[in-house]
XYZ file of C-alpha atoms in Angstrom:
624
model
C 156.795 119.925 80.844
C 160.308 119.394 82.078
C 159.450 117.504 85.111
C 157.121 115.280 83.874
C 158.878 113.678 80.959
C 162.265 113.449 83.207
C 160.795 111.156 85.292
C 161.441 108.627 82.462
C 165.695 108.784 82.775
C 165.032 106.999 85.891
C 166.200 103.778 84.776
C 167.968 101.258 86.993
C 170.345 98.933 85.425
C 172.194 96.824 88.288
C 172.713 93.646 86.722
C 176.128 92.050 85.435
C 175.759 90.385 82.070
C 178.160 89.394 79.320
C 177.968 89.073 75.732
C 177.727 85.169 75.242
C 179.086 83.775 72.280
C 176.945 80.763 70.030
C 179.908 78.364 70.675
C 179.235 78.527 74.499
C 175.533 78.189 74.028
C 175.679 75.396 71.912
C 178.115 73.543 74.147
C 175.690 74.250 76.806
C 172.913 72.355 74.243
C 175.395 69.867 73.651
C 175.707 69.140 77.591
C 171.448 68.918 78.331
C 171.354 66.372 75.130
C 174.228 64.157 76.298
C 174.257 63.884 79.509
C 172.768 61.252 81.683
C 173.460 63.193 85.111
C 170.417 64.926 86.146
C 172.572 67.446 88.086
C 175.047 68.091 85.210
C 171.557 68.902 83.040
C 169.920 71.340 85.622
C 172.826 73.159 86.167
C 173.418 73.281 82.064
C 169.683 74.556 82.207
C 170.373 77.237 84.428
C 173.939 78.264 83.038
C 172.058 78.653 79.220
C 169.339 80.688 81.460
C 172.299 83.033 82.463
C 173.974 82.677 78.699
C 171.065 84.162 76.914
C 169.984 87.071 79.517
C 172.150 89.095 77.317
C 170.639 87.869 73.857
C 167.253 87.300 74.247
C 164.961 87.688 77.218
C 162.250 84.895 75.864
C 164.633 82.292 75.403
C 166.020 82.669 79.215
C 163.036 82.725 80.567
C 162.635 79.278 78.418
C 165.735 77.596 79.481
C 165.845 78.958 83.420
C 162.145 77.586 84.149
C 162.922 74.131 82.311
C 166.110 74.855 85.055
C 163.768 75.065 87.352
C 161.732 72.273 87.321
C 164.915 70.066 86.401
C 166.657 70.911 89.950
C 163.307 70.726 92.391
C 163.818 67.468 91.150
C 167.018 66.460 92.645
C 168.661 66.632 96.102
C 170.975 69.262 95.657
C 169.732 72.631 96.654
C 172.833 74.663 95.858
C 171.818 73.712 92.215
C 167.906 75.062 93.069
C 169.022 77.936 94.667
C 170.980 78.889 91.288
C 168.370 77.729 88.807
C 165.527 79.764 90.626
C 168.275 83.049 91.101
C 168.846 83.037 87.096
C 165.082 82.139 86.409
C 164.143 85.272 88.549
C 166.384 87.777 86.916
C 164.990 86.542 83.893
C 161.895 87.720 84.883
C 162.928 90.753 86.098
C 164.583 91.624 82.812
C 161.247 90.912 81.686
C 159.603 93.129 83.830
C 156.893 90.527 85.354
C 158.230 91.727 88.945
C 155.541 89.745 91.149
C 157.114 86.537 89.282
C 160.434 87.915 89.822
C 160.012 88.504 93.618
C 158.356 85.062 93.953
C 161.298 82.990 92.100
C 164.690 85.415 94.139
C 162.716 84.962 97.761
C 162.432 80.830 97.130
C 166.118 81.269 96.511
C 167.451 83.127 98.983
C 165.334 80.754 101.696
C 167.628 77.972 100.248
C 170.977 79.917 100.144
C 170.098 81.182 103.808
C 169.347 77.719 105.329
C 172.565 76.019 103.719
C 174.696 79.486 104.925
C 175.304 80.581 101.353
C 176.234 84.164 102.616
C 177.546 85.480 99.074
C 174.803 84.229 97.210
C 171.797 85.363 99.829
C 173.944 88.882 99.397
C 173.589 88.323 95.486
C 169.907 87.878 95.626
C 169.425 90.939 97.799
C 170.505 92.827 95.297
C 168.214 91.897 92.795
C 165.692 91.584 94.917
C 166.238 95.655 95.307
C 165.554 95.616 92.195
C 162.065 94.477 92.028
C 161.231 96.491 94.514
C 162.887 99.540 93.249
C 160.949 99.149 89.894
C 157.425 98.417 92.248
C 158.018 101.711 93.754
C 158.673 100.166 97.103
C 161.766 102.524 98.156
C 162.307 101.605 101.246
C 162.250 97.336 100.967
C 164.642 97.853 97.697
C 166.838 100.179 100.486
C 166.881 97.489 103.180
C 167.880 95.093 100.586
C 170.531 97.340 98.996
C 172.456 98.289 102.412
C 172.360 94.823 103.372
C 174.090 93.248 100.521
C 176.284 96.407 100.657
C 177.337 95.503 104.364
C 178.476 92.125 103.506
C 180.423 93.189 100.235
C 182.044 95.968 101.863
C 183.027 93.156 104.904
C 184.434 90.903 102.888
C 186.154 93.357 100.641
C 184.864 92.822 97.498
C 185.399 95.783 95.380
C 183.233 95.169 92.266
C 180.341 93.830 94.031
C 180.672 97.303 96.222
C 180.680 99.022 93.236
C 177.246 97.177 91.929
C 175.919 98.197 94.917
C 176.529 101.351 95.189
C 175.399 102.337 91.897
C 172.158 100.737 92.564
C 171.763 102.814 95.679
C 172.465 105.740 93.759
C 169.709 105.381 91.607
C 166.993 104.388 94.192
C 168.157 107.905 95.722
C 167.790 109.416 92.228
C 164.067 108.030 92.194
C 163.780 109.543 96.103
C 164.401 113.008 94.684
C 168.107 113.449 96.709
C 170.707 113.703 94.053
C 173.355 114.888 96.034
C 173.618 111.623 97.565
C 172.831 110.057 93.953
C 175.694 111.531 92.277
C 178.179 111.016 95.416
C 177.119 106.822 95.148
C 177.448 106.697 91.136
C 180.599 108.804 91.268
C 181.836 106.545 93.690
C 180.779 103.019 91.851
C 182.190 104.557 88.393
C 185.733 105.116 89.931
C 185.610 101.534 91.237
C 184.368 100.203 88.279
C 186.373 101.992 85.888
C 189.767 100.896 87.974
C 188.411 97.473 87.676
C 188.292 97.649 83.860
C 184.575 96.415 83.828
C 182.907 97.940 80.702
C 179.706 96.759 80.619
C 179.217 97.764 84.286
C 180.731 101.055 83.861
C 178.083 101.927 80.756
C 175.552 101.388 83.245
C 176.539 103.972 86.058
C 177.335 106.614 82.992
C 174.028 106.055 82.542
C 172.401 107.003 85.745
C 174.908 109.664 85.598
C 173.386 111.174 83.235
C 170.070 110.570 84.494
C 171.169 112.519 87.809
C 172.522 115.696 85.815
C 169.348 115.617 83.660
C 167.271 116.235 86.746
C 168.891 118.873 88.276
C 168.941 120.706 84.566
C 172.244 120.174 83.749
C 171.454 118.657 80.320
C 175.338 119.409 78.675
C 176.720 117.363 81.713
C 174.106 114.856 81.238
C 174.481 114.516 77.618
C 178.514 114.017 77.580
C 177.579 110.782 80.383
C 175.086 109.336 77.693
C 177.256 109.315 74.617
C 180.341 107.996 77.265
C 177.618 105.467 78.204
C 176.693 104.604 74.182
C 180.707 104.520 73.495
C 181.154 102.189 76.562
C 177.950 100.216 76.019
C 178.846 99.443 72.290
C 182.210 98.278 73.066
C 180.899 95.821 75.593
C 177.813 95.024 73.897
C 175.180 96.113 76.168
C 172.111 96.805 74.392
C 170.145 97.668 77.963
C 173.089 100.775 78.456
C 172.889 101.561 74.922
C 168.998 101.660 74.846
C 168.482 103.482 77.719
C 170.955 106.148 76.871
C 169.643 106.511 73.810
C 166.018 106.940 75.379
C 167.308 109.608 77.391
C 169.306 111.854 74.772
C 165.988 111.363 72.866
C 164.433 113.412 76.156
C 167.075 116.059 75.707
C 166.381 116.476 72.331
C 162.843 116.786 73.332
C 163.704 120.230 75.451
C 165.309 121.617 73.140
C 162.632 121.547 70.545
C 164.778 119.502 68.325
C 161.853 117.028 67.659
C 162.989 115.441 64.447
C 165.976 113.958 66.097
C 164.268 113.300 69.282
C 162.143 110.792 67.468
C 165.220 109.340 65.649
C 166.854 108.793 68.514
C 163.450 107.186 70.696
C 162.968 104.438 67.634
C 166.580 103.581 67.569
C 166.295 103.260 71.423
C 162.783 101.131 71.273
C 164.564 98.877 68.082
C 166.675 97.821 70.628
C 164.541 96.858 73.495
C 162.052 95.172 71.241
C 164.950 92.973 69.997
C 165.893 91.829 73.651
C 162.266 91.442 74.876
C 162.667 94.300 77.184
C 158.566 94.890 77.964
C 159.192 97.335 80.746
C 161.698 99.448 79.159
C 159.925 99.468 75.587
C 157.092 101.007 77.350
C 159.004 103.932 78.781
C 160.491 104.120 75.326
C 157.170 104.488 73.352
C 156.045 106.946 75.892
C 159.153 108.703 74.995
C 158.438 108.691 71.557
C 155.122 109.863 72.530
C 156.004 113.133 74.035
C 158.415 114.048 70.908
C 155.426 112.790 68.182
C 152.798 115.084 70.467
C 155.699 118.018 70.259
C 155.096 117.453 66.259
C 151.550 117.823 66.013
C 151.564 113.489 65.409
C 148.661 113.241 68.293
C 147.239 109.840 66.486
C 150.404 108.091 66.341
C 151.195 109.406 69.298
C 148.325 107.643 70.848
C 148.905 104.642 69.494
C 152.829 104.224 71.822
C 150.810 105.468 74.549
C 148.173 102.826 74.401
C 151.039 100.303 73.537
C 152.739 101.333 76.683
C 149.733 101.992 79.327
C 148.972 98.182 79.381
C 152.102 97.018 81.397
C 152.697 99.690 83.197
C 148.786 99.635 84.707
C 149.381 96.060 85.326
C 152.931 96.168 86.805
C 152.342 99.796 88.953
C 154.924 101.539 87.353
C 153.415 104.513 89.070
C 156.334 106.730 87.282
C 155.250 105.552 84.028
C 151.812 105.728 84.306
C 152.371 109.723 85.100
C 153.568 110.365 82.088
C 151.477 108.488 79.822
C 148.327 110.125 81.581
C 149.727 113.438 80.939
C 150.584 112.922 76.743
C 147.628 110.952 76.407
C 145.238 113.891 77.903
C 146.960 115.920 75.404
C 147.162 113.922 72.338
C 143.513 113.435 72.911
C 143.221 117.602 73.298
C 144.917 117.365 70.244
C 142.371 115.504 67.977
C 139.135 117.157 69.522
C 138.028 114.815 71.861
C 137.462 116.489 74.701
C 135.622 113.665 76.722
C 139.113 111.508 76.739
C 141.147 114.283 77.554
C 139.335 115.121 80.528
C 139.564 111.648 81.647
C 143.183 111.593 81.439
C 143.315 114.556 82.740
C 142.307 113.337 85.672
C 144.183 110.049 86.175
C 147.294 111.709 85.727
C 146.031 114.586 88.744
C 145.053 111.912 90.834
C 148.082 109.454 89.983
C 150.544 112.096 90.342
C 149.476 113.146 93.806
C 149.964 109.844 95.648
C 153.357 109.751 94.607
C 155.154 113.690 96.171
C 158.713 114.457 95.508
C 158.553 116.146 99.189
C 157.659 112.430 101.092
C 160.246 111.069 98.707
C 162.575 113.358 100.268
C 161.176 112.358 103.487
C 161.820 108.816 102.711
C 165.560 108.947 101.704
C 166.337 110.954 104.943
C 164.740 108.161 106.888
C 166.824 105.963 105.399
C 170.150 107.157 104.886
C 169.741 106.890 108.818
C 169.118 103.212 108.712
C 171.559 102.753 106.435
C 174.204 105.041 108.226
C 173.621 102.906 111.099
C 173.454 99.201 109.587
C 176.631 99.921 108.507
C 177.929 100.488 111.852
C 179.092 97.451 114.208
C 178.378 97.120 117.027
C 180.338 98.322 119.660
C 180.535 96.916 122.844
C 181.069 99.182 126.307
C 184.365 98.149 127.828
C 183.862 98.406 131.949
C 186.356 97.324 134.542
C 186.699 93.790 135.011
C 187.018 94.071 138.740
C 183.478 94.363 139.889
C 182.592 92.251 142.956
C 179.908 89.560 142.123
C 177.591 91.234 144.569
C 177.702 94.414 141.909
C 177.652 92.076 139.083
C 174.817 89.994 140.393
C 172.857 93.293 141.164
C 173.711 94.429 137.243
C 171.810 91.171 136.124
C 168.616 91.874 137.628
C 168.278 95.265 137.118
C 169.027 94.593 133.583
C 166.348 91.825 133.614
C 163.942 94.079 134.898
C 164.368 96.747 132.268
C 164.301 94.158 129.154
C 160.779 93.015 130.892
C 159.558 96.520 131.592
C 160.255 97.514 128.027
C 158.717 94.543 125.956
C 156.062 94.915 128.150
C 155.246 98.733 127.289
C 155.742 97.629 123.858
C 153.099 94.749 123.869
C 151.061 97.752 125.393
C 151.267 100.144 122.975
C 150.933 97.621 120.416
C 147.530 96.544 121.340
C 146.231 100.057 122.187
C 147.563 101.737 118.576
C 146.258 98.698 116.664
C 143.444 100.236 114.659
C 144.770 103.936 113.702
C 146.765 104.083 110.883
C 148.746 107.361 112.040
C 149.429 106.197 115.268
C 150.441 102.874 113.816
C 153.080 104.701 112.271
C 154.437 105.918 115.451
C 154.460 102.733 117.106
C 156.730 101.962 114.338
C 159.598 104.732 115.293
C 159.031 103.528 118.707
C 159.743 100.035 117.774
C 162.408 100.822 116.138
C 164.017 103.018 118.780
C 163.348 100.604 121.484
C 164.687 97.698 119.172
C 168.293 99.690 119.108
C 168.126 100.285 123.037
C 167.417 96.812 123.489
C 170.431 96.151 121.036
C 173.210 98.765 121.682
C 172.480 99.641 125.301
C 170.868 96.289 127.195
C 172.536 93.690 124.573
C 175.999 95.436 125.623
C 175.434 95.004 129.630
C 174.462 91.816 128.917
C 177.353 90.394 126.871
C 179.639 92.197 129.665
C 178.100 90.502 132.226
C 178.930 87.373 130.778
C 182.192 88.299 130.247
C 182.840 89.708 133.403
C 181.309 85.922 135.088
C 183.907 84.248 132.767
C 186.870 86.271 134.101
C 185.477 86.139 137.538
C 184.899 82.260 137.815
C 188.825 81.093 137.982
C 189.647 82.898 140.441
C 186.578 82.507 142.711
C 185.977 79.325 143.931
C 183.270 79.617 146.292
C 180.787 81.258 144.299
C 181.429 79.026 140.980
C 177.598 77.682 141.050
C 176.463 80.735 141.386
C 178.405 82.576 138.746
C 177.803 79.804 136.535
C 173.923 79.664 137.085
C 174.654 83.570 136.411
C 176.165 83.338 133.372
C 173.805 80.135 131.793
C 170.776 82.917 132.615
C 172.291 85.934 130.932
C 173.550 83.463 127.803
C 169.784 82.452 127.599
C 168.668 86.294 127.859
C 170.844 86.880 125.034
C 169.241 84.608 122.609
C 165.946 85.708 123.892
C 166.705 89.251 123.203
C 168.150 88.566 120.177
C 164.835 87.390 118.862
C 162.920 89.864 120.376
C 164.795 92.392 118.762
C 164.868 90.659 114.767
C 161.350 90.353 115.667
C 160.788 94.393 116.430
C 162.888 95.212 113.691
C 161.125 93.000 110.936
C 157.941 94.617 110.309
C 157.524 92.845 106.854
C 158.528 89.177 107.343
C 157.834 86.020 104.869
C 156.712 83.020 105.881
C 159.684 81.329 104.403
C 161.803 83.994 106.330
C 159.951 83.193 109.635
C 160.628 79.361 108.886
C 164.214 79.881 108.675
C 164.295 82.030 111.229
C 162.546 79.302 113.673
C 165.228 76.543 112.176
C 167.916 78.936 113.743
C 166.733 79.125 117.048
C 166.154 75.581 117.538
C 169.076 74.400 115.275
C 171.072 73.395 118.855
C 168.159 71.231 120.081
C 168.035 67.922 118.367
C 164.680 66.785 119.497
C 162.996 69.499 118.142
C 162.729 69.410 113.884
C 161.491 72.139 111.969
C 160.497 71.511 108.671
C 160.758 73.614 105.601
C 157.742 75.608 104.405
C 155.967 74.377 101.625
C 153.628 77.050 98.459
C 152.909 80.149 98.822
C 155.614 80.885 101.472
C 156.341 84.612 100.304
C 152.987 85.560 101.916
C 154.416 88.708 104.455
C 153.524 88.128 108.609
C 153.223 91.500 110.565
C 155.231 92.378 113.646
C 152.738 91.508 116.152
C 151.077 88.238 114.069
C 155.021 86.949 113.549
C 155.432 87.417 117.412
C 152.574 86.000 118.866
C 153.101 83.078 116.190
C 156.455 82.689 117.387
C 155.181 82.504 121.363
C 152.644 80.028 120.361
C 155.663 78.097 118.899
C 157.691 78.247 122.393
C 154.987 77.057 124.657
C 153.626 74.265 122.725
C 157.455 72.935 122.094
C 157.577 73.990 126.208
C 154.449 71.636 126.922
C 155.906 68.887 124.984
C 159.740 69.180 126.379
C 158.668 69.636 130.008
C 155.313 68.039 130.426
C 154.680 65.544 127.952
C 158.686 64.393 128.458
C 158.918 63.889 124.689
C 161.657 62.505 122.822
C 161.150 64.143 119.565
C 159.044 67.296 118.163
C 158.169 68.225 115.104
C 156.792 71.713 113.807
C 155.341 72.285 110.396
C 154.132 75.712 109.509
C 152.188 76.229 105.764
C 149.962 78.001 104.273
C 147.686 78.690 101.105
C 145.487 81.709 99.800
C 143.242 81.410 102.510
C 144.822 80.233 105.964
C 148.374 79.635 107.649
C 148.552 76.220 109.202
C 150.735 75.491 112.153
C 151.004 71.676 113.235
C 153.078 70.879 116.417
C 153.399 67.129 116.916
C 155.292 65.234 120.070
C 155.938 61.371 121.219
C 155.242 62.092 124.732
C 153.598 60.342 127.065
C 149.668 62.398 125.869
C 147.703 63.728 128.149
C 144.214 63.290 129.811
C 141.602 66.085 130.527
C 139.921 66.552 133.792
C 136.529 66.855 133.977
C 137.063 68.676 129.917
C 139.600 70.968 131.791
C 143.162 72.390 130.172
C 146.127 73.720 131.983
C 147.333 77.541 132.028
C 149.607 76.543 129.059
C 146.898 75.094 126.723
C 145.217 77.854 127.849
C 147.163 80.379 126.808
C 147.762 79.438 123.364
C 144.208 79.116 122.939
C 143.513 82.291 124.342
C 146.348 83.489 121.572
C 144.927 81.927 118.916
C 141.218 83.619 119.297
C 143.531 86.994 119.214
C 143.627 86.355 115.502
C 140.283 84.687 114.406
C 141.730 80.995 114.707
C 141.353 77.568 115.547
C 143.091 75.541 117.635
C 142.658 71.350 117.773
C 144.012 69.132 120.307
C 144.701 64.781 119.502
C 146.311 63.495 122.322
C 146.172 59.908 123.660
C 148.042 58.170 126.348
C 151.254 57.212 125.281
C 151.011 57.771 121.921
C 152.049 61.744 121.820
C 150.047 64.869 120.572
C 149.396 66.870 118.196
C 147.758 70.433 118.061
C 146.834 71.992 114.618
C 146.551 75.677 114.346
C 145.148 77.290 111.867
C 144.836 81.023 111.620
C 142.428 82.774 108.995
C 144.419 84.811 106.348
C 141.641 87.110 105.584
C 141.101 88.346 109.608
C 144.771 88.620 109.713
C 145.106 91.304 107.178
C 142.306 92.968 109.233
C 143.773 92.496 113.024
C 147.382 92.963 111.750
C-alpha cells in the first residue's frame, strides 16, 4: 500500500512564475489594442502569455498561440523565439507534453542559430521538464546538466538553484534520494539566501516528497506545511496544491481518512481553478485511495475514471500505476469481479515495465555523464621543444589512430545493427570511444598545433612545411569535432542537425544552408544523421571541386512520410559517358540505397545541378 500511492508526491515544479496583478494585464490589453507596431503587439501577446501562467492556464494558452502566430509573421526571431518559449510552457502547465516539446524545440532552433546562449539554457530546462513528466529520465537529465553547466559558468546563482532542484526531483523519480535530498538541500539554501519565495515553496515541496519516500513522514510533513506557509505568502497555487495533495497521502497512512479527503478536495479545488489537467488527475487519484480507505468504492470510481483519461493519453506511466491498482479494488469493492480482474492486470503488467532497480541503474549511469559534462576539458601540457621530425611523426600516428578507430566503429555499427542488446553495447562503446577521441586524440591534436605555432618563428626553413602541418591538424580538428557530436548524439532533431550543418559551413560563403521547414522535431539516429551528413560533404565536394561552382545551396525537409535533401550548384553541369557516373556520384548513391532511398540527378551544361534525395521515413525507423 505504501509504495504504490507514494509514487504520487513525485511532483516536479521547476518553473518561475509571479503573481500578476489586473493593472499589468490590462496595460498589456491596452498595448495589443493600440498599437500599430506589429512587433510591439507580438511581444504584448507573448508577455500576457507569461502574465496569466500564474492565473489561469486557458487564457495563456489563448494569448501565447495568438503570440505565436503574430511573431512568425514578422522578421524578428528573438520575438519568435520568446512567443513560442511562453506558448510551450503554457502547454506544459497544461500537461499536453507532445505540444509542449514541439513549441520549446522550434524555440531553442531559433535561440541557437542567433547564439542566444541564456535563452537556449532557459529552454533546456523546460524542456527537462517534458521529458521528466514523459518518463524519459535520461533526455530530461541531458537537458538538466546542460543548462546547469552554463548557469554554473556564468555564475548565476538563482538559475543554479532552479536547476538543481529540478535535478533533484528527476533523481527522486530514479529511486536515489540520497542524491535527491543533497540537490534540493542545496537549491533551498540558494534560494532561500536569494529571498525567492515562490521558488523556495517549490523545493520544500520535493523535500517533502523525498522524506515521504524513504518513510520519514514527520520530516516530510514539517516541509509541506513550510511549503503551504511559503506558497501562500507568494501566491503559488501549484506549491500550495501539491503540498496539500501530499499531506492528504500522509493522512492516508495513518488511517486518518476523514481528513485525508479534506485535504485531497482542497488540493484538487485548486488545480481545477488554474486548469492544471495533469496535476488534477494525480489529485483525484489521491482522493481515490482515501474514498476506497472509507468503503466510498463508487465515488471512488468515478476520480479514477476522471483521472485515467489523461494519464492513458499522456503516458504518465506513474499515474496510470496507481489508478490500476484503486480501480481493481474499488471494483473488488462493489462485486464485480470481471473489472477487477482486468485491472488487476493492467496495473501487473504496467507496473513491471517501469522497476525501481533499472531506475537505479539509470541514475548511476548518469550521475557519470553528468559528473563528467561538468568537467572541462583539460588539455595535456608537453614540452614545447620537440624537433619537427618528432612532431611531424606525432601527426601521423595520430591520424592513423582517429582513422583506425572510426573505422572499427563504422564496423561494429553495421554488424550490431539488428540486435537490440547488442545495440545497446555499441552504445557504451560509442560513447567511450567518443571521449577517447575527445580527451585523449583531441588533446594531441590541439598540442600539435600549438607546438607548430611556437615552432614556426624561429624556424625558417621548414615554415611550408609546418604550416601545411598545422592547416592539416586545424582541419582534423573540425573533422573530429563532428565526428565526435555526431557519436555522442544518439537522438538528434532534424532542426538540431540543420543547425548543426549551418555551423560547420558558417565560414564558407558559397555554401548556404537553409533553415528547416514542418515537422523538424522528427529524431535522426546516430548512423542515419552520419551517413546524412557524408552525403552532405561529397555532394558540396562535387560541386566545390568539380563542378567549380560559385554558390551552393542545401535544403533539408521533411514530412510524415519522407526526409528530403536538395543540393543545388551554378557550376559548370556535367555530361554522362556512355550513362556512366564517377566514384563520387557513386558513392552517394550507393549511400542512399543503404536506407531505402532515392536519389535524382538534373544537370545541364552550364547551367549547374541539382540532386534531390529523398529517404523513406518508414524504412528508416526499420534500418536505424
Amino acid at each position: 500500500m505504501l509504495a504504490g500511492w507514494l509514487l504520487l508526491a513525485s511532483t516536479i515544479l521547476p518553473l518561475t512564475l509571479a503573481a500578476q496583478t489586473n493593472t499589468e494585464t490590462d496595460s498589456l490589453k491596452n498595448i495589443i489594442h493600440t498599437t500599430s507596431s506589429d512587433k510591439e503587439k507580438a511581444t504584448a501577446l507573448s508577455d500576457l502569455c507569461w502574465a496569466y501562467l500564474s492565473i489561469s492556464i486557458d487564457s495563456a494558452l489563448h494569448y501565447g498561440n495568438l503570440a505565436v502566430l503574430a511573431s512568425s509573421q514578422i522578421t524578428d526571431r528573438k520575438i519568435e523565439a520568446q512567443a513560442r518559449n511562453d506558448y510551450g510552457t503554457a502547454l506544459l502547465l497544461k500537461g499536453s507534453l507532445d505540444a509542449a516539446l514541439s513549441e520549446l524545440r522550434k524555440a531553442l532552433e531559433i535561440r541557437t542559430v542567433i547564439k542566444d546562449y541564456s535563452g537556449s539554457a532557459s529552454i533546456r530546462l523546460k524542456l527537462g521538464n517534458c521529458y521528466y513528466k514523459a518518463g524519459k529520465l535520461d533526455s530530461a537529465m541531458q537537458q538538466f546538466t546542460s543548462a546547469l553547466s552554463y548557469y554554473e559558468k556564468e555564475n548565476k546563482a538563482f538559475e543554479t538553484a532552479q536547476v538543481k532542484g529540478n535535478i533533484g526531483s528527476l533523481y527522486f523519480t530514479m529511486g536515489n534520494y540520497s542524491k535527491s535530498i543533497e540537490y534540493q538541500s542545496q537549491s533551498a539554501e540558494l534560494l532561500e539566501s536569494l529571498n525567492k519565495i515562490y521558488e523556495l515553496s517549490n523545493t520544500l515541496v520535493n523535500i517533502g516528497n523525498t522524506y515521504l519516500k524513504k518513510k520519514d513522514s514527520s520530516n516530510a510533513e514539517l516541509h509541506y506545511q513550510k511549503a503551504i506557509t511559503s506558497a501562500t505568502t507568494a501566491g503559488n497555487k501549484y506549491a500550495h496544491s501539491a503540498a496539500l495533495n501530499n499531506l492528504s497521502n500522509i493522512q492516508i497512512g495513518r488511517k486518518e481518512f476523514t481528513e485525508a479527503i479534506k485535504l485531497a478536495q482542497e488540493s484538487i479545488e485548486l488545480r481545477a481553478s488554474m486548469g492544471m489537467e495533469g496535476e488534477l488527475a494525480s489529485g483525484r487519484t489521491t482522493l481515490a485511495i482515501a474514498l476506497n480507505s472509507t468503503g466510498n468504492y463508487q465515488k471512488a470510481l468515478e476520480e479514477l475514471k476522471l483521472a485515467q483519461p489523461f494519464a492513458e493519453s499522456n503516458g504518465l506511466t506513474e499515474q496510470l500505476i496507481s489508478i490500476y491498482l484503486q480501480s481493481a479494488i474499488a471494483y473488488g469493492g462493489i462485486h464485480q469481479a470481471d473489472s477487477m480482474q482486468h485491472y488487476l492486470g493492467l496495473y501487473e503488467s504496467t507496473k513491471n515495465s517501469f522497476t525501481e532497480n533499472e531506475m537505479i541503474k539509470t541514475s548511476a549511469e548518469l550521475e557519470t555523464r553528468y559528473q563528467t559534462a561538468r568537467k572541462d576539458s583539460v588539455l595535456e601540457q608537453n614540452k614545447a621543444d620537440l624537433r619537427f621530425r618528432n612532431l611531424a611523426l606525432a601527426g601521423i600516428s595520430v591520424l592513423f589512430v582517429l582513422s583506425l578507430a572510426i573505422a572499427v566503429l563504422y564496423y561494429k555499427q553495421q554488424k550490431l545493427r539488428t540486435n537490440q542488446q547488442q545495440m545497446a553495447q555499441l552504445n557504451e562503446q560509442r560513447m567511450q570511444i567518443s571521449r577517447e577521441l575527445h580527451d585523449n586524440i583531441g588533446s594531441y591534436l590541439t598540442f600539435i598545433k600549438s607546438s607548430v605555432e611556437q615552432l614556426e618563428p624561429s624556424v625558417s626553413t621548414a615554415t611550408t612545411a609546418l604550416h601545411n602541418i598545422r592547416q592539416l591538424t586545424d582541419e582534423t580538428i573540425s573533422e573530429l569535432r563532428k565526428t565526435v557530436w555526431l557519436m555522442n548524439n544518439p537522438e538528434v532533431s532534424v532542426a538540431e542537425f540543420n543547425s548543426k550543418l549551418q555551423d560547420y559551413y558558417k565560414k564558407i560563403p558559397k555554401i548556404t544552408v537553409h533553415p528547416t521547414g514542418a515537422h523538424s522535431e522528427l529524431i535522426l539516429g546516430s548512423t542515419l544523421s552520419t551517413q546524412l551528413f557524408r552525403i552532405i560533404q561529397e555532394a558540396v565536394n562535387n560541386a566545390m571541386k568539380h563542378a567549380e561552382a560559385e554558390s551552393v545551396s542545401i535544403q533539408l525537409q521533411n514530412n510524415m512520410e519522407a526526409i528530403n535533401l536538395t543540393i543545388r550548384d551554378n557550376g559548370k553541369g556535367m555530361v554522362s559517358k556512355d550513362g556512366q557516373i564517377g566514384s563520387g556520384l557513386r558513392n552517394l548513391r550507393e549511400r542512399v540505397q543503404e536506407f531505402s532511398g532515392k536519389l535524382e540527378i538534373f544537370s545541364r551544361p552550364n547551367e549547374g545541378t541539382s540532386l534531390q534525395i529523398q529517404l523513406p521515413i518508414k524504412q528508416l525507423k526499420q534500418s536505424v
